[in-house]
Amino acid sequence: MWFKNLTVYRFNKPFSVDTEALETSLEDFTFSPCSSQDVSKFGFSKALGKLGHTLVHSAGDRHLICATKEEKILPSQVVKEALEEKVAQIEAEEDRKLAKKEKDALKDEITTTLLPRAFSRRSQISALILPEIEMILVDSSSAAKAEELLALLRKALGSLPVIPMSFKTPIETQLTEWLKDNSTPAPFEMQDEAELKSDSDEGGIVRFKQQDLTENEVLAHLEVGKQVHKLALHFGQSIAFLLQSDASIKRLKFSEEFRASNDEVGTEDPLARLDADFALMGSELIALMNALVEALGGLEESL
């Protein structure tokens, strides 16, 4: 339930699909396990996991979706060794060298033979659709995986006019000013981790962890032209995270005190607790994104 990373996208046009229509659209792309010959399968699964009943979980105009991916694990070395053995056998029997086209066909045949015996691995990725702030937040540290989810959602809906979040002023410029002036705007508070990078190829990268970032040792790197590309921040008393210059948010962590806000709901009804946690998380993530947009000087105008 609690998101751990954020890859953020903005809507180019208002998102006007309601819960019922969204559920119907996703149903045609529901996840099903790999068959014996499938290399991978990817589809939508229940938003709240095993306790849920629907592909979309909504609270007001906020929608949680989840996709599951299953991949067959077939080590390339296993295929390579089987292929080499088969090629050697045929070449010895026929006293000739096999052409590349023949080897490729053999490789496909071997892969098909081995797939039913391969282990499989499943992973899940969730996204929060927030029409009120015209954003989609994907719980992934990988832009490629986030794009894979959006591609599936676009296929289900027919269109999905979104672009990656970007700002009028480069994030690294803002973060560098914050660090240089020790002036992180409220409600954010700078923590003890940063990555500084030079724009030149020869300048290199320097990383600081568990260190006072206002010390001269750190500031000296700014004086020679390095800029802050990653900075650990706190949002009020609720969220700790690492903001990166590509606008992604890593290592998102909600404080124990904040998560305990729903303790009065109890645990007798796990689904009710999940619903309460979803509402709590959604509201705080909206507050976080609004505060970030303001602190970083506003979003870049969409095309």
JSON list of N, CA and C in Angstrom, two decimals, residues 66-101:
[
{"chain": "A", "resi": 66, "resn": "CYS", "atom": "N", "xyz": [-3.01, -1.39, -10.10]},
{"chain": "A", "resi": 66, "resn": "CYS", "atom": "CA", "xyz": [-1.82, -2.23, -9.91]},
{"chain": "A", "resi": 66, "resn": "CYS", "atom": "C", "xyz": [-1.69, -3.17, -11.10]},
{"chain": "A", "resi": 67, "resn": "ALA", "atom": "N", "xyz": [-0.46, -3.42, -11.52]},
{"chain": "A", "resi": 67, "resn": "ALA", "atom": "CA", "xyz": [-0.21, -4.38, -12.60]},
{"chain": "A", "resi": 67, "resn": "ALA", "atom": "C", "xyz": [0.79, -5.42, -12.11]},
{"chain": "A", "resi": 68, "resn": "THR", "atom": "N", "xyz": [0.60, -6.65, -12.58]},
{"chain": "A", "resi": 68, "resn": "THR", "atom": "CA", "xyz": [1.48, -7.76, -12.21]},
{"chain": "A", "resi": 68, "resn": "THR", "atom": "C", "xyz": [2.21, -8.25, -13.46]},
{"chain": "A", "resi": 69, "resn": "LYS", "atom": "N", "xyz": [3.50, -8.54, -13.28]},
{"chain": "A", "resi": 69, "resn": "LYS", "atom": "CA", "xyz": [4.29, -9.08, -14.38]},
{"chain": "A", "resi": 69, "resn": "LYS", "atom": "C", "xyz": [4.90, -10.41, -13.95]},
{"chain": "A", "resi": 70, "resn": "GLU", "atom": "N", "xyz": [4.77, -11.39, -14.80]},
{"chain": "A", "resi": 70, "resn": "GLU", "atom": "CA", "xyz": [5.41, -12.69, -14.57]},
{"chain": "A", "resi": 70, "resn": "GLU", "atom": "C", "xyz": [6.40, -12.92, -15.69]},
{"chain": "A", "resi": 71, "resn": "GLU", "atom": "N", "xyz": [7.64, -13.29, -15.32]},
{"chain": "A", "resi": 71, "resn": "GLU", "atom": "CA", "xyz": [8.69, -13.53, -16.29]},
{"chain": "A", "resi": 71, "resn": "GLU", "atom": "C", "xyz": [9.31, -14.90, -16.05]},
{"chain": "A", "resi": 72, "resn": "LYS", "atom": "N", "xyz": [9.53, -15.64, -17.13]},
{"chain": "A", "resi": 72, "resn": "LYS", "atom": "CA", "xyz": [10.24, -16.91, -17.02]},
{"chain": "A", "resi": 72, "resn": "LYS", "atom": "C", "xyz": [11.74, -16.63, -16.89]},
{"chain": "A", "resi": 73, "resn": "ILE", "atom": "N", "xyz": [12.35, -17.31, -15.95]},
{"chain": "A", "resi": 73, "resn": "ILE", "atom": "CA", "xyz": [13.79, -17.14, -15.73]},
{"chain": "A", "resi": 73, "resn": "ILE", "atom": "C", "xyz": [14.52, -18.26, -16.44]},
{"chain": "A", "resi": 74, "resn": "LEU", "atom": "N", "xyz": [15.10, -17.92, -17.57]},
{"chain": "A", "resi": 74, "resn": "LEU", "atom": "CA", "xyz": [15.84, -18.89, -18.38]},
{"chain": "A", "resi": 74, "resn": "LEU", "atom": "C", "xyz": [17.24, -18.33, -18.60]},
{"chain": "A", "resi": 75, "resn": "PRO", "atom": "N", "xyz": [18.21, -18.72, -17.77]},
{"chain": "A", "resi": 75, "resn": "PRO", "atom": "CA", "xyz": [19.57, -18.15, -17.86]},
{"chain": "A", "resi": 75, "resn": "PRO", "atom": "C", "xyz": [20.16, -18.31, -19.25]},
{"chain": "A", "resi": 76, "resn": "SER", "atom": "N", "xyz": [20.74, -17.24, -19.75]},
{"chain": "A", "resi": 76, "resn": "SER", "atom": "CA", "xyz": [21.32, -17.27, -21.09]},
{"chain": "A", "resi": 76, "resn": "SER", "atom": "C", "xyz": [22.43, -18.31, -21.22]},
{"chain": "A", "resi": 77, "resn": "GLN", "atom": "N", "xyz": [23.14, -18.55, -20.10]},
{"chain": "A", "resi": 77, "resn": "GLN", "atom": "CA", "xyz": [24.23, -19.53, -20.14]},
{"chain": "A", "resi": 77, "resn": "GLN", "atom": "C", "xyz": [23.70, -20.94, -20.38]},
{"chain": "A", "resi": 78, "resn": "VAL", "atom": "N", "xyz": [22.52, -21.24, -19.82]},
{"chain": "A", "resi": 78, "resn": "VAL", "atom": "CA", "xyz": [21.91, -22.56, -20.02]},
{"chain": "A", "resi": 78, "resn": "VAL", "atom": "C", "xyz": [21.56, -22.75, -21.49]},
{"chain": "A", "resi": 79, "resn": "VAL", "atom": "N", "xyz": [20.96, -21.71, -22.10]},
{"chain": "A", "resi": 79, "resn": "VAL", "atom": "CA", "xyz": [20.61, -21.78, -23.52]},
{"chain": "A", "resi": 79, "resn": "VAL", "atom": "C", "xyz": [21.87, -21.90, -24.37]},
{"chain": "A", "resi": 80, "resn": "LYS", "atom": "N", "xyz": [22.88, -21.13, -24.00]},
{"chain": "A", "resi": 80, "resn": "LYS", "atom": "CA", "xyz": [24.13, -21.14, -24.77]},
{"chain": "A", "resi": 80, "resn": "LYS", "atom": "C", "xyz": [24.78, -22.52, -24.75]},
{"chain": "A", "resi": 81, "resn": "GLU", "atom": "N", "xyz": [24.84, -23.12, -23.57]},
{"chain": "A", "resi": 81, "resn": "GLU", "atom": "CA", "xyz": [25.48, -24.44, -23.47]},
{"chain": "A", "resi": 81, "resn": "GLU", "atom": "C", "xyz": [24.70, -25.50, -24.24]},
{"chain": "A", "resi": 82, "resn": "ALA", "atom": "N", "xyz": [23.37, -25.44, -24.14]},
{"chain": "A", "resi": 82, "resn": "ALA", "atom": "CA", "xyz": [22.54, -26.41, -24.87]},
{"chain": "A", "resi": 82, "resn": "ALA", "atom": "C", "xyz": [22.69, -26.21, -26.38]},
{"chain": "A", "resi": 83, "resn": "LEU", "atom": "N", "xyz": [22.77, -24.95, -26.80]},
{"chain": "A", "resi": 83, "resn": "LEU", "atom": "CA", "xyz": [22.94, -24.65, -28.22]},
{"chain": "A", "resi": 83, "resn": "LEU", "atom": "C", "xyz": [24.29, -25.15, -28.72]},
{"chain": "A", "resi": 84, "resn": "GLU", "atom": "N", "xyz": [25.34, -24.88, -27.97]},
{"chain": "A", "resi": 84, "resn": "GLU", "atom": "CA", "xyz": [26.68, -25.33, -28.39]},
{"chain": "A", "resi": 84, "resn": "GLU", "atom": "C", "xyz": [26.75, -26.84, -28.52]},
{"chain": "A", "resi": 85, "resn": "GLU", "atom": "N", "xyz": [26.11, -27.52, -27.59]},
{"chain": "A", "resi": 85, "resn": "GLU", "atom": "CA", "xyz": [26.10, -28.98, -27.63]},
{"chain": "A", "resi": 85, "resn": "GLU", "atom": "C", "xyz": [25.35, -29.49, -28.87]},
{"chain": "A", "resi": 86, "resn": "LYS", "atom": "N", "xyz": [24.20, -28.88, -29.16]},
{"chain": "A", "resi": 86, "resn": "LYS", "atom": "CA", "xyz": [23.41, -29.30, -30.31]},
{"chain": "A", "resi": 86, "resn": "LYS", "atom": "C", "xyz": [24.12, -29.00, -31.62]},
{"chain": "A", "resi": 87, "resn": "VAL", "atom": "N", "xyz": [24.75, -27.82, -31.72]},
{"chain": "A", "resi": 87, "resn": "VAL", "atom": "CA", "xyz": [25.47, -27.44, -32.93]},
{"chain": "A", "resi": 87, "resn": "VAL", "atom": "C", "xyz": [26.63, -28.39, -33.17]},
{"chain": "A", "resi": 88, "resn": "ALA", "atom": "N", "xyz": [27.39, -28.69, -32.12]},
{"chain": "A", "resi": 88, "resn": "ALA", "atom": "CA", "xyz": [28.53, -29.61, -32.25]},
{"chain": "A", "resi": 88, "resn": "ALA", "atom": "C", "xyz": [28.08, -30.99, -32.73]},
{"chain": "A", "resi": 89, "resn": "GLN", "atom": "N", "xyz": [26.94, -31.45, -32.19]},
{"chain": "A", "resi": 89, "resn": "GLN", "atom": "CA", "xyz": [26.41, -32.76, -32.57]},
{"chain": "A", "resi": 89, "resn": "GLN", "atom": "C", "xyz": [26.04, -32.80, -34.05]},
{"chain": "A", "resi": 90, "resn": "ILE", "atom": "N", "xyz": [25.31, -31.78, -34.52]},
{"chain": "A", "resi": 90, "resn": "ILE", "atom": "CA", "xyz": [24.88, -31.74, -35.92]},
{"chain": "A", "resi": 90, "resn": "ILE", "atom": "C", "xyz": [26.07, -31.58, -36.86]},
{"chain": "A", "resi": 91, "resn": "GLU", "atom": "N", "xyz": [26.99, -30.72, -36.51]},
{"chain": "A", "resi": 91, "resn": "GLU", "atom": "CA", "xyz": [28.16, -30.50, -37.37]},
{"chain": "A", "resi": 91, "resn": "GLU", "atom": "C", "xyz": [29.00, -31.75, -37.49]},
{"chain": "A", "resi": 92, "resn": "ALA", "atom": "N", "xyz": [29.09, -32.53, -36.39]},
{"chain": "A", "resi": 92, "resn": "ALA", "atom": "CA", "xyz": [29.85, -33.78, -36.44]},
{"chain": "A", "resi": 92, "resn": "ALA", "atom": "C", "xyz": [29.14, -34.82, -37.29]},
{"chain": "A", "resi": 93, "resn": "GLU", "atom": "N", "xyz": [27.81, -34.90, -37.15]},
{"chain": "A", "resi": 93, "resn": "GLU", "atom": "CA", "xyz": [27.04, -35.89, -37.90]},
{"chain": "A", "resi": 93, "resn": "GLU", "atom": "C", "xyz": [27.01, -35.57, -39.39]},
{"chain": "A", "resi": 94, "resn": "GLU", "atom": "N", "xyz": [26.92, -34.29, -39.74]},
{"chain": "A", "resi": 94, "resn": "GLU", "atom": "CA", "xyz": [26.78, -33.89, -41.14]},
{"chain": "A", "resi": 94, "resn": "GLU", "atom": "C", "xyz": [28.07, -33.41, -41.77]},
{"chain": "A", "resi": 95, "resn": "ASP", "atom": "N", "xyz": [29.13, -33.33, -40.94]},
{"chain": "A", "resi": 95, "resn": "ASP", "atom": "CA", "xyz": [30.46, -32.94, -41.41]},
{"chain": "A", "resi": 95, "resn": "ASP", "atom": "C", "xyz": [30.42, -31.60, -42.16]},
{"chain": "A", "resi": 96, "resn": "ARG", "atom": "N", "xyz": [29.80, -30.60, -41.53]},
{"chain": "A", "resi": 96, "resn": "ARG", "atom": "CA", "xyz": [29.74, -29.25, -42.11]},
{"chain": "A", "resi": 96, "resn": "ARG", "atom": "C", "xyz": [29.50, -28.23, -41.01]},
{"chain": "A", "resi": 97, "resn": "LYS", "atom": "N", "xyz": [29.73, -26.97, -41.32]},
{"chain": "A", "resi": 97, "resn": "LYS", "atom": "CA", "xyz": [29.49, -25.89, -40.39]},
{"chain": "A", "resi": 97, "resn": "LYS", "atom": "C", "xyz": [28.08, -25.34, -40.59]},
{"chain": "A", "resi": 98, "resn": "LEU", "atom": "N", "xyz": [27.39, -25.14, -39.50]},
{"chain": "A", "resi": 98, "resn": "LEU", "atom": "CA", "xyz": [26.04, -24.59, -39.60]},
{"chain": "A", "resi": 98, "resn": "LEU", "atom": "C", "xyz": [26.08, -23.08, -39.85]},
{"chain": "A", "resi": 99, "resn": "ALA", "atom": "N", "xyz": [25.17, -22.61, -40.65]},
{"chain": "A", "resi": 99, "resn": "ALA", "atom": "CA", "xyz": [25.05, -21.18, -40.92]},
{"chain": "A", "resi": 99, "resn": "ALA", "atom": "C", "xyz": [24.40, -20.48, -39.72]},
{"chain": "A", "resi": 100, "resn": "LYS", "atom": "N", "xyz": [24.58, -19.17, -39.65]},
{"chain": "A", "resi": 100, "resn": "LYS", "atom": "CA", "xyz": [24.01, -18.39, -38.54]},
{"chain": "A", "resi": 100, "resn": "LYS", "atom": "C", "xyz": [22.49, -18.56, -38.49]},
{"chain": "A", "resi": 101, "resn": "LYS", "atom": "N", "xyz": [21.84, -18.57, -39.64]},
{"chain": "A", "resi": 101, "resn": "LYS", "atom": "CA", "xyz": [20.39, -18.72, -39.69]},
{"chain": "A", "resi": 101, "resn": "LYS", "atom": "C", "xyz": [19.96, -20.05, -39.06]}
]
